[in-house]
Amino acid sequence: LKAAGNTLPEFLKNLDHLHTRVKLSFPDLDPPSFRVSDETASSLVLHYYSPRVGLGKLVIGVLRGLQDRFDVDMTVRMDRDEADERPHDRFHISWTPRTHGTSA
């Protein structure tokens, strides 16, 4: 996981590479595919393609877990793009770095 990225956007952009490595150990795995779009300094859209419909809430749980890894507070809104030639879930993600109080 450490090799997948040092920042949240970098990590999300490398999710397909991470799944490719897992597939080496599990050749029959049919992993999902991810793509990032609409990236700004503090937001992006994560596109989730999978033949297994209904796992969007699992993705939200994984995203929530990444908050601690990257020390950010995150908001996530999910919708479904049925108009695309490959229907998929989209996750509109925005984040802010966590501020830590200092002791005097």
XYZ file of N, CA and C in Angstrom:
312
model
N 0.811 -1.207 0.000
C 0.000 0.000 0.000
C 0.853 1.268 0.000
N 2.003 1.209 0.657
C 2.846 2.407 0.704
C 3.322 2.816 -0.675
N 3.523 1.858 -1.568
C 4.011 2.166 -2.911
C 2.931 2.781 -3.791
N 1.678 2.749 -3.346
C 0.572 3.244 -4.174
C 0.464 4.766 -4.177
N 1.117 5.442 -3.251
C 1.089 6.892 -3.283
C 1.276 7.534 -1.927
N 1.803 8.768 -1.970
C 2.054 9.516 -0.735
C 0.975 10.537 -0.430
N 0.083 10.774 -1.366
C -1.030 11.701 -1.160
C -2.317 10.993 -1.549
N -3.433 11.503 -1.083
C -4.721 10.895 -1.408
C -4.950 10.831 -2.921
N -4.784 11.937 -3.671
C -5.018 11.836 -5.115
C -4.060 10.861 -5.808
N -2.808 10.854 -5.393
C -1.834 9.939 -5.986
C -2.255 8.489 -5.738
N -2.688 8.200 -4.522
C -3.129 6.855 -4.167
C -4.336 6.443 -5.006
N -5.324 7.326 -5.128
C -6.529 6.999 -5.888
C -6.211 6.793 -7.372
N -5.269 7.555 -7.899
C -4.882 7.390 -9.301
C -4.137 6.076 -9.536
N -3.610 5.474 -8.484
C -2.854 4.228 -8.606
C -3.649 2.987 -8.197
N -4.940 3.125 -7.969
C -5.730 1.974 -7.538
C -5.690 0.830 -8.547
N -5.742 1.122 -9.827
C -5.677 0.052 -10.822
C -4.343 -0.689 -10.747
N -3.247 0.038 -10.522
C -1.939 -0.608 -10.395
C -1.896 -1.512 -9.170
N -2.523 -1.069 -8.088
C -2.585 -1.859 -6.864
C -3.335 -3.174 -7.131
N -4.461 -3.086 -7.836
C -5.225 -4.291 -8.151
C -4.459 -5.212 -9.105
N -3.653 -4.645 -9.992
C -2.840 -5.459 -10.901
C -1.846 -6.299 -10.105
N -1.259 -5.699 -9.073
C -0.321 -6.446 -8.226
C -1.022 -7.571 -7.469
N -2.240 -7.286 -6.974
C -3.005 -8.312 -6.261
C -3.361 -9.457 -7.208
N -3.659 -9.120 -8.460
C -4.023 -10.133 -9.452
C -2.874 -11.113 -9.718
N -1.635 -10.691 -9.502
C -0.513 -11.607 -9.664
C -0.613 -12.781 -8.696
N -1.133 -12.534 -7.511
C -1.302 -13.591 -6.516
C -2.615 -14.346 -6.686
N -3.607 -13.692 -7.300
C -4.923 -14.286 -7.494
C -5.309 -14.163 -8.966
N -4.799 -15.041 -9.822
C -4.984 -14.885 -11.268
C -6.442 -14.899 -11.729
N -7.341 -15.508 -10.958
C -8.754 -15.553 -11.347
C -9.529 -14.327 -10.879
N -8.866 -13.419 -10.223
C -9.514 -12.207 -9.729
C -10.013 -11.351 -10.883
N -11.231 -10.861 -10.760
C -11.796 -9.915 -11.736
C -11.930 -8.578 -11.006
N -10.833 -7.813 -10.934
C -10.843 -6.609 -10.095
C -11.651 -5.482 -10.725
N -12.097 -4.562 -9.877
C -12.746 -3.366 -10.410
C -11.708 -2.481 -11.087
N -12.193 -1.459 -11.756
C -11.308 -0.487 -12.389
C -11.690 0.898 -11.887
N -10.687 1.748 -11.725
C -10.903 3.098 -11.219
C -10.276 4.108 -12.162
N -10.890 5.272 -12.232
C -10.348 6.383 -13.016
C -10.641 7.664 -12.258
N -9.702 8.598 -12.276
C -9.866 9.894 -11.616
C -10.101 10.960 -12.682
N -11.049 11.873 -12.403
C -11.286 13.010 -13.294
C -11.564 14.250 -12.449
N -11.653 15.367 -13.120
C -12.043 16.639 -12.492
C -11.231 16.959 -11.242
N -9.932 16.728 -11.312
C -9.069 16.917 -10.148
C -8.732 18.393 -9.944
N -8.851 18.830 -8.688
C -8.385 20.145 -8.260
C -7.415 19.917 -7.100
N -6.987 20.983 -6.472
C -6.056 20.859 -5.340
C -6.695 20.161 -4.138
N -8.037 20.174 -4.046
C -8.684 19.582 -2.870
C -9.935 18.774 -3.202
N -10.055 18.336 -4.451
C -11.212 17.514 -4.809
C -10.936 16.734 -6.098
N -11.741 15.734 -6.316
C -11.680 14.955 -7.558
C -12.935 14.102 -7.651
N -13.111 13.497 -8.805
C -14.174 12.519 -9.001
C -13.497 11.181 -9.275
N -13.862 10.180 -8.479
C -13.356 8.826 -8.650
C -14.443 7.998 -9.333
N -14.121 7.431 -10.494
C -15.053 6.605 -11.249
C -14.742 5.143 -10.928
N -15.771 4.397 -10.564
C -15.619 3.006 -10.135
C -16.384 2.091 -11.088
N -15.657 1.263 -11.825
C -16.239 0.342 -12.795
C -16.101 -1.079 -12.260
N -17.229 -1.770 -12.159
C -17.192 -3.144 -11.684
C -18.392 -3.907 -12.228
N -18.187 -5.177 -12.572
C -19.340 -5.976 -12.977
C -20.252 -6.302 -11.792
N -19.752 -6.085 -10.584
C -20.535 -6.350 -9.379
C -21.212 -5.059 -8.920
N -22.481 -4.929 -9.249
C -23.243 -3.732 -8.904
C -23.560 -3.752 -7.406
N -23.592 -2.587 -6.802
C -24.017 -2.479 -5.412
C -22.891 -2.411 -4.398
N -21.650 -2.344 -4.841
C -20.535 -2.296 -3.896
C -20.057 -0.873 -3.608
N -20.823 0.113 -4.049
C -20.443 1.505 -3.827
C -20.245 1.853 -2.367
N -21.079 1.295 -1.501
C -20.932 1.609 -0.070
C -19.641 1.027 0.491
N -19.198 -0.083 -0.074
C -17.904 -0.636 0.332
C -16.785 0.330 -0.045
N -16.861 0.910 -1.241
C -15.862 1.883 -1.680
C -15.865 3.089 -0.740
N -17.048 3.542 -0.348
C -17.128 4.665 0.590
C -16.414 4.308 1.891
N -16.584 3.094 2.374
C -15.894 2.662 3.596
C -14.379 2.688 3.439
N -13.898 2.234 2.298
C -12.450 2.272 2.043
C -11.965 3.719 2.002
N -12.727 4.583 1.327
C -12.351 6.001 1.272
C -12.290 6.606 2.667
N -13.261 6.271 3.506
C -13.252 6.784 4.885
C -11.998 6.331 5.627
N -11.576 5.100 5.389
C -10.361 4.597 6.023
C -9.117 5.342 5.565
N -9.140 5.827 4.323
C -7.986 6.561 3.810
C -7.821 7.928 4.462
N -8.870 8.433 5.111
C -8.752 9.726 5.801
C -7.626 9.696 6.816
N -7.563 8.628 7.589
C -6.523 8.531 8.622
C -5.145 8.342 8.002
N -5.088 7.540 6.950
C -3.793 7.303 6.306
C -3.177 8.595 5.792
N -4.032 9.476 5.220
C -3.521 10.715 4.625
C -3.803 11.947 5.478
N -4.306 11.734 6.692
C -4.512 12.807 7.671
C -5.353 13.957 7.096
N -6.505 13.585 6.529
C -7.424 14.566 5.954
C -8.830 14.306 6.464
N -9.655 15.333 6.398
C -11.094 15.188 6.593
C -11.713 15.209 5.210
N -12.642 14.302 4.979
C -13.135 14.080 3.639
C -14.659 14.105 3.601
N -15.189 14.626 2.506
C -16.614 14.460 2.213
C -16.709 13.673 0.914
N -17.691 12.782 0.870
C -17.886 11.918 -0.296
C -19.369 11.918 -0.648
N -19.636 12.142 -1.915
C -21.002 12.024 -2.436
C -20.948 11.048 -3.592
N -21.843 10.067 -3.562
C -21.854 9.044 -4.602
C -23.074 9.228 -5.495
N -22.879 9.033 -6.812
C -24.003 8.935 -7.730
C -23.660 7.892 -8.779
N -24.603 7.599 -9.628
C -24.392 6.569 -10.663
C -24.528 7.199 -12.034
N -23.580 6.912 -12.907
C -23.608 7.410 -14.277
C -24.116 6.289 -15.179
N -25.386 6.340 -15.513
C -25.983 5.339 -16.403
C -25.858 5.760 -17.864
N -25.545 7.040 -18.116
C -25.468 7.551 -19.482
C -24.154 7.163 -20.169
N -23.137 6.879 -19.401
C -21.841 6.496 -19.958
C -21.973 5.148 -20.664
N -21.125 4.886 -21.644
C -21.191 3.591 -22.340
C -20.874 2.435 -21.398
N -20.165 2.730 -20.310
C -19.914 1.756 -19.242
C -20.526 2.317 -17.958
N -21.785 1.968 -17.649
C -22.388 2.500 -16.420
C -21.497 2.207 -15.213
N -21.412 3.198 -14.321
C -20.513 3.064 -13.179
C -20.908 4.031 -12.079
N -20.339 3.795 -10.892
C -20.523 4.702 -9.763
C -19.458 5.787 -9.819
N -19.871 6.986 -9.404
C -18.932 8.110 -9.298
C -18.915 8.571 -7.846
N -17.734 8.892 -7.375
C -17.557 9.393 -6.016
C -16.953 10.783 -6.110
N -17.717 11.774 -5.700
C -17.267 13.161 -5.687
C -16.616 13.371 -4.318
N -15.318 13.536 -4.321
C -14.532 13.555 -3.083
C -13.881 14.919 -2.919
N -14.014 15.478 -1.734
C -13.257 16.690 -1.397
C -12.635 16.470 -0.028
N -11.530 17.145 0.224
C -10.805 16.934 1.475
C -10.111 18.206 1.916
N -9.832 18.234 3.201
C -9.023 19.295 3.795
C -8.033 18.635 4.739
N -6.825 19.169 4.804
C -5.853 18.610 5.762
C -6.372 18.814 7.177
N -6.106 17.854 8.008
C -6.495 17.985 9.415
C -5.528 18.940 10.090
N -6.079 19.766 10.965
C -5.226 20.661 11.741
C -5.093 20.065 13.131
N -3.908 20.074 13.622
C -3.621 19.518 14.939
C -3.235 20.658 15.860
N -3.909 20.721 16.983
C -3.591 21.755 17.958
C -2.188 21.551 18.517
N -1.567 22.633 18.869
C -0.243 22.536 19.485
C -0.381 22.880 20.953
N 0.392 22.222 21.746
C 0.349 22.520 23.168
C 1.361 23.607 23.499
N 0.952 24.460 24.402
C 1.816 25.581 24.777
C 2.693 25.226 25.928
